[in-house]
Amino acid sequence: MAVPGYQDFMYPFLQILKDGKEHKLQDLYRDLASYFNLKEDDIAETLPSGKQTLLNNRVGWARTYLSKSGLIRVVRRAVFTITDEGLKVLSDPGVERIDRKFLTRYSTFNEFINKANQDTDDNISNTEQKTPLELIDENYNILKKELQEGMLEKILECSPTFFERLIVHLIVAMGYGGSVKDAGAAIGKSGDEGIDGIIKEDFLGLEMIYLQAKRWKKESTVGRPDIQSFVGSLVGKQASKGIFITTAKFSKNAYDYADSIDKRVILIDGQQLTDLMFKYDVGTTNEEVFVTKRLDTDFFEE
């Protein structure tokens, strides 16, 4: 048989994990291919880009959706185990298939696909009525969000020194800091009074921007006291501009405080950080490029 759709893999994927043990993704590819009696040609079939097999891609997305719904847990990179909720689903005799419609009962899944405020029926009907361009845009955003979450996970696995280098490359890619060499010499050079680095706002260095970077877990929250401390450091340096970057989130009080002061302080949280990395191609590479075209009616004017 041909490689099934990614939704067809969800239930058997969960069944394989029902023993409660840790399972490697590489083993799941093989086990699921065996479950569906796939032939060697099916297993070897690739995406149009030729960069990944169809089997690995579809099993990978089944894994992503099961994880975002809380039915499986990521133990470490490419290693998974079933959750209590996953076992509960398998024990329900009324559940014989898991698909996107089924997963919309979980708020974490809805949040991931940006449909938290829509009910199941609306999801299905809206999908059926969307134009091809709308569907491309929706799925593009899902791919982007998955990539961004992967970025944060990799950043948290790396060292503080790597995080500093990442910030250097990002700021230079955005047009600040002069060059990687100039910015790199400034980042981490200060290291006192709450300042992690100083970069040029322009190539000549007419204006300087002070940096504070917090590589915290994405579930953590940077509060107002942290921003106040950073602003105090800016005052001590007689600086007027600063950027506070974190892999976590900022509290509402932190944003309110930053907006109320006369210093220009920009707060960049984990979501914005990965947005900027995505936009300026820092830590990412193109996998596939699609160009949509429209009819040029002016060309056919006689």
C-alpha positions as protocol buffer text, in pm:
chain_id: "A"
residue {
  index: 1
  type: MET
  ca { x: 0 y: 0 z: 0 }
}
residue {
  index: 2
  type: ALA
  ca { x: 102 y: 364 z: -43 }
}
residue {
  index: 3
  type: VAL
  ca { x: 229 y: 563 z: 255 }
}
residue {
  index: 4
  type: PRO
  ca { x: -79 y: 661 z: 463 }
}
residue {
  index: 5
  type: GLY
  ca { x: -162 y: 1022 z: 549 }
}
residue {
  index: 6
  type: TYR
  ca { x: -7 y: 1167 z: 864 }
}
residue {
  index: 7
  type: GLN
  ca { x: -339 y: 1144 z: 1053 }
}
residue {
  index: 8
  type: ASP
  ca { x: -353 y: 769 z: 988 }
}
residue {
  index: 9
  type: PHE
  ca { x: -25 y: 732 z: 1177 }
}
residue {
  index: 10
  type: MET
  ca { x: -148 y: 899 z: 1498 }
}
residue {
  index: 11
  type: TYR
  ca { x: -341 y: 615 z: 1661 }
}
residue {
  index: 12
  type: PRO
  ca { x: -90 y: 335 z: 1585 }
}
residue {
  index: 13
  type: PHE
  ca { x: 191 y: 571 z: 1691 }
}
residue {
  index: 14
  type: LEU
  ca { x: 23 y: 605 z: 2030 }
}
residue {
  index: 15
  type: GLN
  ca { x: -45 y: 229 z: 2049 }
}
residue {
  index: 16
  type: ILE
  ca { x: 325 y: 149 z: 2009 }
}
residue {
  index: 17
  type: LEU
  ca { x: 398 y: 371 z: 2310 }
}
residue {
  index: 18
  type: LYS
  ca { x: 132 y: 212 z: 2534 }
}
residue {
  index: 19
  type: ASP
  ca { x: 396 y: -1 z: 2713 }
}
residue {
  index: 20
  type: GLY
  ca { x: 504 y: 319 z: 2892 }
}
residue {
  index: 21
  type: LYS
  ca { x: 866 y: 278 z: 2785 }
}
residue {
  index: 22
  type: GLU
  ca { x: 1084 y: 528 z: 2601 }
}
residue {
  index: 23
  type: HIS
  ca { x: 1080 y: 491 z: 2223 }
}
residue {
  index: 24
  type: LYS
  ca { x: 1320 y: 640 z: 1970 }
}
residue {
  index: 25
  type: LEU
  ca { x: 1176 y: 813 z: 1664 }
}
residue {
  index: 26
  type: GLN
  ca { x: 1408 y: 611 z: 1441 }
}
residue {
  index: 27
  type: ASP
  ca { x: 1254 y: 288 z: 1575 }
}
residue {
  index: 28
  type: LEU
  ca { x: 903 y: 425 z: 1529 }
}
residue {
  index: 29
  type: TYR
  ca { x: 967 y: 481 z: 1158 }
}
residue {
  index: 30
  type: ARG
  ca { x: 1044 y: 111 z: 1124 }
}
residue {
  index: 31
  type: ASP
  ca { x: 763 y: -10 z: 1351 }
}
residue {
  index: 32
  type: LEU
  ca { x: 499 y: 197 z: 1173 }
}
residue {
  index: 33
  type: ALA
  ca { x: 622 y: 88 z: 831 }
}
residue {
  index: 34
  type: SER
  ca { x: 579 y: -270 z: 951 }
}
residue {
  index: 35
  type: TYR
  ca { x: 234 y: -193 z: 1098 }
}
residue {
  index: 36
  type: PHE
  ca { x: 110 y: -73 z: 758 }
}
residue {
  index: 37
  type: ASN
  ca { x: 300 y: -346 z: 565 }
}
residue {
  index: 38
  type: LEU
  ca { x: 481 y: -87 z: 354 }
}
residue {
  index: 39
  type: LYS
  ca { x: 706 y: -210 z: 77 }
}
residue {
  index: 40
  type: GLU
  ca { x: 1064 y: -97 z: 26 }
}
residue {
  index: 41
  type: ASP
  ca { x: 959 y: 134 z: -259 }
}
residue {
  index: 42
  type: ASP
  ca { x: 699 y: 298 z: -32 }
}
residue {
  index: 43
  type: ILE
  ca { x: 952 y: 347 z: 247 }
}
residue {
  index: 44
  type: ALA
  ca { x: 1203 y: 498 z: 2 }
}
residue {
  index: 45
  type: GLU
  ca { x: 953 y: 742 z: -156 }
}
residue {
  index: 46
  type: THR
  ca { x: 1062 y: 1102 z: -102 }
}
residue {
  index: 47
  type: LEU
  ca { x: 902 y: 1443 z: -98 }
}
residue {
  index: 48
  type: PRO
  ca { x: 928 y: 1648 z: -421 }
}
residue {
  index: 49
  type: SER
  ca { x: 1236 y: 1819 z: -276 }
}
residue {
  index: 50
  type: GLY
  ca { x: 1407 y: 1481 z: -234 }
}
residue {
  index: 51
  type: LYS
  ca { x: 1539 y: 1588 z: 106 }
}
residue {
  index: 52
  type: GLN
  ca { x: 1320 y: 1363 z: 322 }
}
residue {
  index: 53
  type: THR
  ca { x: 1120 y: 1046 z: 279 }
}
residue {
  index: 54
  type: LEU
  ca { x: 742 y: 1071 z: 274 }
}
residue {
  index: 55
  type: LEU
  ca { x: 723 y: 819 z: 559 }
}
residue {
  index: 56
  type: ASN
  ca { x: 955 y: 1016 z: 789 }
}
residue {
  index: 57
  type: ASN
  ca { x: 777 y: 1342 z: 710 }
}
residue {
  index: 58
  type: ARG
  ca { x: 429 y: 1209 z: 785 }
}
residue {
  index: 59
  type: VAL
  ca { x: 530 y: 1018 z: 1096 }
}
residue {
  index: 60
  type: GLY
  ca { x: 712 y: 1331 z: 1210 }
}
residue {
  index: 61
  type: TRP
  ca { x: 397 y: 1542 z: 1183 }
}
residue {
  index: 62
  type: ALA
  ca { x: 191 y: 1276 z: 1360 }
}
residue {
  index: 63
  type: ARG
  ca { x: 446 y: 1294 z: 1642 }
}
residue {
  index: 64
  type: THR
  ca { x: 431 y: 1674 z: 1647 }
}
residue {
  index: 65
  type: TYR
  ca { x: 52 y: 1685 z: 1676 }
}
residue {
  index: 66
  type: LEU
  ca { x: 43 y: 1413 z: 1943 }
}
residue {
  index: 67
  type: SER
  ca { x: 304 y: 1604 z: 2141 }
}
residue {
  index: 68
  type: LYS
  ca { x: 127 y: 1940 z: 2109 }
}
residue {
  index: 69
  type: SER
  ca { x: -193 y: 1772 z: 2233 }
}
residue {
  index: 70
  type: GLY
  ca { x: -23 y: 1628 z: 2539 }
}
residue {
  index: 71
  type: LEU
  ca { x: -76 y: 1263 z: 2444 }
}
residue {
  index: 72
  type: ILE
  ca { x: 298 y: 1193 z: 2427 }
}
residue {
  index: 73
  type: ARG
  ca { x: 592 y: 1352 z: 2605 }
}
residue {
  index: 74
  type: VAL
  ca { x: 933 y: 1438 z: 2464 }
}
residue {
  index: 75
  type: VAL
  ca { x: 1188 y: 1282 z: 2701 }
}
residue {
  index: 76
  type: ARG
  ca { x: 1483 y: 1414 z: 2505 }
}
residue {
  index: 77
  type: ARG
  ca { x: 1551 y: 1484 z: 2142 }
}
residue {
  index: 78
  type: ALA
  ca { x: 1377 y: 1221 z: 1921 }
}
residue {
  index: 79
  type: VAL
  ca { x: 1281 y: 1006 z: 2223 }
}
residue {
  index: 80
  type: PHE
  ca { x: 919 y: 983 z: 2344 }
}
residue {
  index: 81
  type: THR
  ca { x: 694 y: 822 z: 2601 }
}
residue {
  index: 82
  type: ILE
  ca { x: 317 y: 813 z: 2638 }
}
residue {
  index: 83
  type: THR
  ca { x: 141 y: 1039 z: 2892 }
}
residue {
  index: 84
  type: ASP
  ca { x: -146 y: 958 z: 3126 }
}
residue {
  index: 85
  type: GLU
  ca { x: -380 y: 1135 z: 2885 }
}
residue {
  index: 86
  type: GLY
  ca { x: -247 y: 922 z: 2601 }
}
residue {
  index: 87
  type: LEU
  ca { x: -316 y: 603 z: 2798 }
}
residue {
  index: 88
  type: LYS
  ca { x: -664 y: 735 z: 2876 }
}
residue {
  index: 89
  type: VAL
  ca { x: -734 y: 777 z: 2504 }
}
residue {
  index: 90
  type: LEU
  ca { x: -619 y: 422 z: 2426 }
}
residue {
  index: 91
  type: SER
  ca { x: -837 y: 280 z: 2703 }
}
residue {
  index: 92
  type: ASP
  ca { x: -1148 y: 448 z: 2559 }
}
residue {
  index: 93
  type: PRO
  ca { x: -1332 y: 186 z: 2347 }
}
residue {
  index: 94
  type: GLY
  ca { x: -1507 y: 465 z: 2158 }
}
residue {
  index: 95
  type: VAL
  ca { x: -1179 y: 596 z: 2017 }
}
residue {
  index: 96
  type: GLU
  ca { x: -1055 y: 403 z: 1715 }
}
residue {
  index: 97
  type: ARG
  ca { x: -888 y: 686 z: 1525 }
}
residue {
  index: 98
  type: ILE
  ca { x: -702 y: 1003 z: 1613 }
}
residue {
  index: 99
  type: ASP
  ca { x: -702 y: 1294 z: 1369 }
}
residue {
  index: 100
  type: ARG
  ca { x: -695 y: 1674 z: 1376 }
}
residue {
  index: 101
  type: LYS
  ca { x: -1066 y: 1693 z: 1452 }
}
residue {
  index: 102
  type: PHE
  ca { x: -1016 y: 1466 z: 1755 }
}
residue {
  index: 103
  type: LEU
  ca { x: -717 y: 1668 z: 1879 }
}
residue {
  index: 104
  type: THR
  ca { x: -912 y: 1996 z: 1883 }
}
residue {
  index: 105
  type: ARG
  ca { x: -1050 y: 1886 z: 2221 }
}
residue {
  index: 106
  type: TYR
  ca { x: -710 y: 1978 z: 2367 }
}
residue {
  index: 107
  type: SER
  ca { x: -638 y: 2346 z: 2431 }
}
residue {
  index: 108
  type: THR
  ca { x: -264 y: 2304 z: 2380 }
}
residue {
  index: 109
  type: PHE
  ca { x: -325 y: 2170 z: 2030 }
}
residue {
  index: 110
  type: ASN
  ca { x: -565 y: 2453 z: 1947 }
}
residue {
  index: 111
  type: GLU
  ca { x: -310 y: 2704 z: 2070 }
}
residue {
  index: 112
  type: PHE
  ca { x: -45 y: 2550 z: 1848 }
}
residue {
  index: 113
  type: ILE
  ca { x: -255 y: 2579 z: 1533 }
}
residue {
  index: 114
  type: ASN
  ca { x: -392 y: 2922 z: 1632 }
}
residue {
  index: 115
  type: LYS
  ca { x: -753 y: 2804 z: 1650 }
}
residue {
  index: 116
  type: ALA
  ca { x: -817 y: 2830 z: 2022 }
}
residue {
  index: 117
  type: ASN
  ca { x: -1134 y: 3037 z: 1974 }
}
residue {
  index: 118
  type: GLN
  ca { x: -1300 y: 2815 z: 1716 }
}
residue {
  index: 119
  type: ASP
  ca { x: -1501 y: 2501 z: 1782 }
}
residue {
  index: 120
  type: THR
  ca { x: -1456 y: 2175 z: 1597 }
}
residue {
  index: 121
  type: ASP
  ca { x: -1740 y: 2222 z: 1348 }
}
residue {
  index: 122
  type: ASP
  ca { x: -1611 y: 2568 z: 1255 }
}
residue {
  index: 123
  type: ASN
  ca { x: -1263 y: 2425 z: 1200 }
}
residue {
  index: 124
  type: ILE
  ca { x: -1388 y: 2165 z: 958 }
}
residue {
  index: 125
  type: SER
  ca { x: -1624 y: 2392 z: 765 }
}
residue {
  index: 126
  type: ASN
  ca { x: -1369 y: 2673 z: 746 }
}
residue {
  index: 127
  type: THR
  ca { x: -1105 y: 2436 z: 613 }
}
residue {
  index: 128
  type: GLU
  ca { x: -1340 y: 2312 z: 344 }
}
residue {
  index: 129
  type: GLN
  ca { x: -1427 y: 2667 z: 234 }
}
residue {
  index: 130
  type: LYS
  ca { x: -1076 y: 2809 z: 232 }
}
residue {
  index: 131
  type: THR
  ca { x: -906 y: 2889 z: -96 }
}
residue {
  index: 132
  type: PRO
  ca { x: -578 y: 2718 z: -192 }
}
residue {
  index: 133
  type: LEU
  ca { x: -385 y: 3037 z: -105 }
}
residue {
  index: 134
  type: GLU
  ca { x: -548 y: 3051 z: 238 }
}
residue {
  index: 135
  type: LEU
  ca { x: -455 y: 2688 z: 303 }
}
residue {
  index: 136
  type: ILE
  ca { x: -96 y: 2756 z: 194 }
}
residue {
  index: 137
  type: ASP
  ca { x: -78 y: 3050 z: 435 }
}
residue {
  index: 138
  type: GLU
  ca { x: -228 y: 2850 z: 723 }
}
residue {
  index: 139
  type: ASN
  ca { x: 6 y: 2556 z: 680 }
}
residue {
  index: 140
  type: TYR
  ca { x: 303 y: 2787 z: 629 }
}
residue {
  index: 141
  type: ASN
  ca { x: 233 y: 2937 z: 972 }
}
residue {
  index: 142
  type: ILE
  ca { x: 208 y: 2591 z: 1130 }
}
residue {
  index: 143
  type: LEU
  ca { x: 546 y: 2497 z: 981 }
}
residue {
  index: 144
  type: LYS
  ca { x: 691 y: 2826 z: 1101 }
}
residue {
  index: 145
  type: LYS
  ca { x: 565 y: 2781 z: 1455 }
}
residue {
  index: 146
  type: GLU
  ca { x: 701 y: 2427 z: 1475 }
}
residue {
  index: 147
  type: LEU
  ca { x: 1040 y: 2555 z: 1355 }
}
residue {
  index: 148
  type: GLN
  ca { x: 1038 y: 2837 z: 1612 }
}
residue {
  index: 149
  type: GLU
  ca { x: 969 y: 2599 z: 1899 }
}
residue {
  index: 150
  type: GLY
  ca { x: 1253 y: 2381 z: 1773 }
}
residue {
  index: 151
  type: MET
  ca { x: 1480 y: 2687 z: 1772 }
}
residue {
  index: 152
  type: LEU
  ca { x: 1404 y: 2763 z: 2137 }
}
residue {
  index: 153
  type: GLU
  ca { x: 1473 y: 2404 z: 2236 }
}
residue {
  index: 154
  type: LYS
  ca { x: 1811 y: 2411 z: 2061 }
}
residue {
  index: 155
  type: ILE
  ca { x: 1902 y: 2748 z: 2217 }
}
residue {
  index: 156
  type: LEU
  ca { x: 1828 y: 2614 z: 2565 }
}
residue {
  index: 157
  type: GLU
  ca { x: 2046 y: 2309 z: 2497 }
}
residue {
  index: 158
  type: CYS
  ca { x: 2343 y: 2528 z: 2402 }
}
residue {
  index: 159
  type: SER
  ca { x: 2587 y: 2714 z: 2622 }
}
residue {
  index: 160
  type: PRO
  ca { x: 2555 y: 3078 z: 2738 }
}
residue {
  index: 161
  type: THR
  ca { x: 2852 y: 3161 z: 2515 }
}
residue {
  index: 162
  type: PHE
  ca { x: 2668 y: 3025 z: 2212 }
}
residue {
  index: 163
  type: PHE
  ca { x: 2364 y: 3233 z: 2307 }
}
residue {
  index: 164
  type: GLU
  ca { x: 2583 y: 3545 z: 2306 }
}
residue {
  index: 165
  type: ARG
  ca { x: 2716 y: 3457 z: 1960 }
}
residue {
  index: 166
  type: LEU
  ca { x: 2362 y: 3398 z: 1838 }
}
residue {
  index: 167
  type: ILE
  ca { x: 2259 y: 3745 z: 1956 }
}
residue {
  index: 168
  type: VAL
  ca { x: 2562 y: 3890 z: 1776 }
}
residue {
  index: 169
  type: HIS
  ca { x: 2468 y: 3729 z: 1446 }
}
residue {
  index: 170
  type: LEU
  ca { x: 2105 y: 3831 z: 1481 }
}
residue {
  index: 171
  type: ILE
  ca { x: 2178 y: 4195 z: 1560 }
}
residue {
  index: 172
  type: VAL
  ca { x: 2427 y: 4224 z: 1276 }
}
residue {
  index: 173
  type: ALA
  ca { x: 2183 y: 4054 z: 1037 }
}
residue {
  index: 174
  type: MET
  ca { x: 1928 y: 4320 z: 1137 }
}
residue {
  index: 175
  type: GLY
  ca { x: 2173 y: 4595 z: 1036 }
}
residue {
  index: 176
  type: TYR
  ca { x: 2313 y: 4691 z: 1377 }
}
residue {
  index: 177
  type: GLY
  ca { x: 2651 y: 4646 z: 1537 }
}
residue {
  index: 178
  type: GLY
  ca { x: 2867 y: 4729 z: 1236 }
}
residue {
  index: 179
  type: SER
  ca { x: 3017 y: 4383 z: 1175 }
}
residue {
  index: 180
  type: VAL
  ca { x: 3015 y: 4049 z: 1350 }
}
residue {
  index: 181
  type: LYS
  ca { x: 3371 y: 4122 z: 1464 }
}
residue {
  index: 182
  type: ASP
  ca { x: 3280 y: 4463 z: 1612 }
}
residue {
  index: 183
  type: ALA
  ca { x: 2963 y: 4337 z: 1778 }
}
residue {
  index: 184
  type: GLY
  ca { x: 3133 y: 4023 z: 1899 }
}
residue {
  index: 185
  type: ALA
  ca { x: 3403 y: 4228 z: 2069 }
}
residue {
  index: 186
  type: ALA
  ca { x: 3138 y: 4425 z: 2254 }
}
residue {
  index: 187
  type: ILE
  ca { x: 2903 y: 4144 z: 2355 }
}
residue {
  index: 188
  type: GLY
  ca { x: 2997 y: 4001 z: 2693 }
}
residue {
  index: 189
  type: LYS
  ca { x: 3282 y: 4250 z: 2731 }
}
residue {
  index: 190
  type: SER
  ca { x: 3111 y: 4455 z: 2999 }
}
residue {
  index: 191
  type: GLY
  ca { x: 2958 y: 4184 z: 3216 }
}
residue {
  index: 192
  type: ASP
  ca { x: 2897 y: 4419 z: 3509 }
}
residue {
  index: 193
  type: GLU
  ca { x: 2618 y: 4627 z: 3652 }
}
residue {
  index: 194
  type: GLY
  ca { x: 2351 y: 4428 z: 3468 }
}
residue {
  index: 195
  type: ILE
  ca { x: 2495 y: 4491 z: 3119 }
}
residue {
  index: 196
  type: ASP
  ca { x: 2580 y: 4192 z: 2903 }
}
residue {
  index: 197
  type: GLY
  ca { x: 2697 y: 4381 z: 2598 }
}
residue {
  index: 198
  type: ILE
  ca { x: 2724 y: 4707 z: 2411 }
}
residue {
  index: 199
  type: ILE
  ca { x: 2676 y: 4739 z: 2036 }
}
residue {
  index: 200
  type: LYS
  ca { x: 2678 y: 5018 z: 1781 }
}
residue {
  index: 201
  type: GLU
  ca { x: 2343 y: 5137 z: 1653 }
}
residue {
  index: 202
  type: ASP
  ca { x: 2519 y: 5237 z: 1331 }
}
residue {
  index: 203
  type: PHE
  ca { x: 2849 y: 5165 z: 1160 }
}
residue {
  index: 204
  type: LEU
  ca { x: 3015 y: 5480 z: 1295 }
}
residue {
  index: 205
  type: GLY
  ca { x: 2910 y: 5417 z: 1652 }
}
residue {
  index: 206
  type: LEU
  ca { x: 2735 y: 5753 z: 1695 }
}
residue {
  index: 207
  type: GLU
  ca { x: 2476 y: 5581 z: 1916 }
}
residue {
  index: 208
  type: MET
  ca { x: 2530 y: 5283 z: 2142 }
}
residue {
  index: 209
  type: ILE
  ca { x: 2277 y: 5021 z: 2249 }
}
residue {
  index: 210
  type: TYR
  ca { x: 2317 y: 4830 z: 2575 }
}
residue {
  index: 211
  type: LEU
  ca { x: 2209 y: 4466 z: 2598 }
}
residue {
  index: 212
  type: GLN
  ca { x: 2081 y: 4232 z: 2865 }
}
residue {
  index: 213
  type: ALA
  ca { x: 2024 y: 3866 z: 2776 }
}
residue {
  index: 214
  type: LYS
  ca { x: 1846 y: 3602 z: 2983 }
}
residue {
  index: 215
  type: ARG
  ca { x: 1859 y: 3243 z: 2859 }
}
residue {
  index: 216
  type: TRP
  ca { x: 1576 y: 3114 z: 3074 }
}
residue {
  index: 217
  type: LYS
  ca { x: 1334 y: 2827 z: 3024 }
}
residue {
  index: 218
  type: LYS
  ca { x: 1049 y: 2929 z: 2793 }
}
residue {
  index: 219
  type: GLU
  ca { x: 795 y: 2867 z: 3071 }
}
residue {
  index: 220
  type: SER
  ca { x: 968 y: 3126 z: 3294 }
}
residue {
  index: 221
  type: THR
  ca { x: 867 y: 3491 z: 3320 }
}
residue {
  index: 222
  type: VAL
  ca { x: 1087 y: 3798 z: 3335 }
}
residue {
  index: 223
  type: GLY
  ca { x: 922 y: 4046 z: 3571 }
}
residue {
  index: 224
  type: ARG
  ca { x: 932 y: 4417 z: 3637 }
}
residue {
  index: 225
  type: PRO
  ca { x: 1221 y: 4398 z: 3892 }
}
residue {
  index: 226
  type: ASP
  ca { x: 1453 y: 4257 z: 3623 }
}
residue {
  index: 227
  type: ILE
  ca { x: 1366 y: 4544 z: 3387 }
}
residue {
  index: 228
  type: GLN
  ca { x: 1407 y: 4801 z: 3664 }
}
residue {
  index: 229
  type: SER
  ca { x: 1752 y: 4663 z: 3740 }
}
residue {
  index: 230
  type: PHE
  ca { x: 1845 y: 4686 z: 3371 }
}
residue {
  index: 231
  type: VAL
  ca { x: 1718 y: 5045 z: 3349 }
}
residue {
  index: 232
  type: GLY
  ca { x: 1921 y: 5129 z: 3658 }
}
residue {
  index: 233
  type: SER
  ca { x: 2227 y: 4999 z: 3474 }
}
residue {
  index: 234
  type: LEU
  ca { x: 2144 y: 5222 z: 3176 }
}
residue {
  index: 235
  type: VAL
  ca { x: 2125 y: 5524 z: 3407 }
}
residue {
  index: 236
  type: GLY
  ca { x: 2463 y: 5435 z: 3552 }
}
residue {
  index: 237
  type: LYS
  ca { x: 2609 y: 5424 z: 3201 }
}
residue {
  index: 238
  type: GLN
  ca { x: 2430 y: 5745 z: 3099 }
}
residue {
  index: 239
  type: ALA
  ca { x: 2273 y: 5543 z: 2820 }
}
residue {
  index: 240
  type: SER
  ca { x: 1935 y: 5611 z: 2662 }
}
residue {
  index: 241
  type: LYS
  ca { x: 1873 y: 5288 z: 2469 }
}
residue {
  index: 242
  type: GLY
  ca { x: 1868 y: 4924 z: 2568 }
}
residue {
  index: 243
  type: ILE
  ca { x: 1746 y: 4585 z: 2449 }
}
residue {
  index: 244
  type: PHE
  ca { x: 1643 y: 4312 z: 2692 }
}
residue {
  index: 245
  type: ILE
  ca { x: 1639 y: 3972 z: 2520 }
}
residue {
  index: 246
  type: THR
  ca { x: 1512 y: 3650 z: 2675 }
}
residue {
  index: 247
  type: THR
  ca { x: 1412 y: 3302 z: 2565 }
}
residue {
  index: 248
  type: ALA
  ca { x: 1128 y: 3320 z: 2818 }
}
residue {
  index: 249
  type: LYS
  ca { x: 832 y: 3561 z: 2847 }
}
residue {
  index: 250
  type: PHE
  ca { x: 780 y: 3905 z: 3000 }
}
residue {
  index: 251
  type: SER
  ca { x: 510 y: 3981 z: 3252 }
}
residue {
  index: 252
  type: LYS
  ca { x: 250 y: 4251 z: 3184 }
}
residue {
  index: 253
  type: ASN
  ca { x: 407 y: 4463 z: 3460 }
}
residue {
  index: 254
  type: ALA
  ca { x: 741 y: 4439 z: 3281 }
}
residue {
  index: 255
  type: TYR
  ca { x: 588 y: 4570 z: 2956 }
}
residue {
  index: 256
  type: ASP
  ca { x: 397 y: 4844 z: 3138 }
}
residue {
  index: 257
  type: TYR
  ca { x: 711 y: 4961 z: 3315 }
}
residue {
  index: 258
  type: ALA
  ca { x: 918 y: 4964 z: 2994 }
}
residue {
  index: 259
  type: ASP
  ca { x: 648 y: 5177 z: 2826 }
}
residue {
  index: 260
  type: SER
  ca { x: 630 y: 5425 z: 3115 }
}
residue {
  index: 261
  type: ILE
  ca { x: 995 y: 5531 z: 3140 }
}
residue {
  index: 262
  type: ASP
  ca { x: 1185 y: 5793 z: 2942 }
}
residue {
  index: 263
  type: LYS
  ca { x: 1455 y: 5544 z: 2844 }
}
residue {
  index: 264
  type: ARG
  ca { x: 1400 y: 5358 z: 2517 }
}
residue {
  index: 265
  type: VAL
  ca { x: 1398 y: 4992 z: 2625 }
}
residue {
  index: 266
  type: ILE
  ca { x: 1293 y: 4720 z: 2381 }
}
residue {
  index: 267
  type: LEU
  ca { x: 1179 y: 4386 z: 2523 }
}
residue {
  index: 268
  type: ILE
  ca { x: 1229 y: 4081 z: 2301 }
}
residue {
  index: 269
  type: ASP
  ca { x: 1081 y: 3755 z: 2432 }
}
residue {
  index: 270
  type: GLY
  ca { x: 1134 y: 3401 z: 2305 }
}
residue {
  index: 271
  type: GLN
  ca { x: 857 y: 3428 z: 2046 }
}
residue {
  index: 272
  type: GLN
  ca { x: 991 y: 3755 z: 1906 }
}
residue {
  index: 273
  type: LEU
  ca { x: 1348 y: 3626 z: 1920 }
}
residue {
  index: 274
  type: THR
  ca { x: 1263 y: 3328 z: 1699 }
}
residue {
  index: 275
  type: ASP
  ca { x: 1046 y: 3551 z: 1476 }
}
residue {
  index: 276
  type: LEU
  ca { x: 1352 y: 3767 z: 1410 }
}
residue {
  index: 277
  type: MET
  ca { x: 1577 y: 3465 z: 1362 }
}
residue {
  index: 278
  type: PHE
  ca { x: 1328 y: 3331 z: 1108 }
}
residue {
  index: 279
  type: LYS
  ca { x: 1299 y: 3663 z: 927 }
}
residue {
  index: 280
  type: TYR
  ca { x: 1674 y: 3730 z: 907 }
}
residue {
  index: 281
  type: ASP
  ca { x: 1781 y: 3368 z: 838 }
}
residue {
  index: 282
  type: VAL
  ca { x: 1977 y: 3318 z: 1158 }
}
residue {
  index: 283
  type: GLY
  ca { x: 1999 y: 2949 z: 1249 }
}
residue {
  index: 284
  type: THR
  ca { x: 1769 y: 2849 z: 963 }
}
residue {
  index: 285
  type: THR
  ca { x: 1807 y: 2740 z: 604 }
}
residue {
  index: 286
  type: ASN
  ca { x: 1557 y: 2712 z: 321 }
}
residue {
  index: 287
  type: GLU
  ca { x: 1409 y: 2365 z: 283 }
}
residue {
  index: 288
  type: GLU
  ca { x: 1173 y: 2430 z: -6 }
}
residue {
  index: 289
  type: VAL
  ca { x: 1077 y: 2747 z: -193 }
}
residue {
  index: 290
  type: PHE
  ca { x: 739 y: 2783 z: -363 }
}
residue {
  index: 291
  type: VAL
  ca { x: 648 y: 3082 z: -581 }
}
residue {
  index: 292
  type: THR
  ca { x: 284 y: 3150 z: -660 }
}
residue {
  index: 293
  type: LYS
  ca { x: 212 y: 3349 z: -975 }
}
residue {
  index: 294
  type: ARG
  ca { x: -87 y: 3531 z: -1119 }
}
residue {
  index: 295
  type: LEU
  ca { x: -187 y: 3615 z: -1475 }
}
residue {
  index: 296
  type: ASP
  ca { x: -27 y: 3935 z: -1605 }
}
residue {
  index: 297
  type: THR
  ca { x: -324 y: 4081 z: -1796 }
}
residue {
  index: 298
  type: ASP
  ca { x: -120 y: 4384 z: -1909 }
}
residue {
  index: 299
  type: PHE
  ca { x: 107 y: 4151 z: -2106 }
}
residue {
  index: 300
  type: PHE
  ca { x: -186 y: 4041 z: -2323 }
}
residue {
  index: 301
  type: GLU
  ca { x: -303 y: 4394 z: -2406 }
}
residue {
  index: 302
  type: GLU
  ca { x: -276 y: 4445 z: -2785 }
}
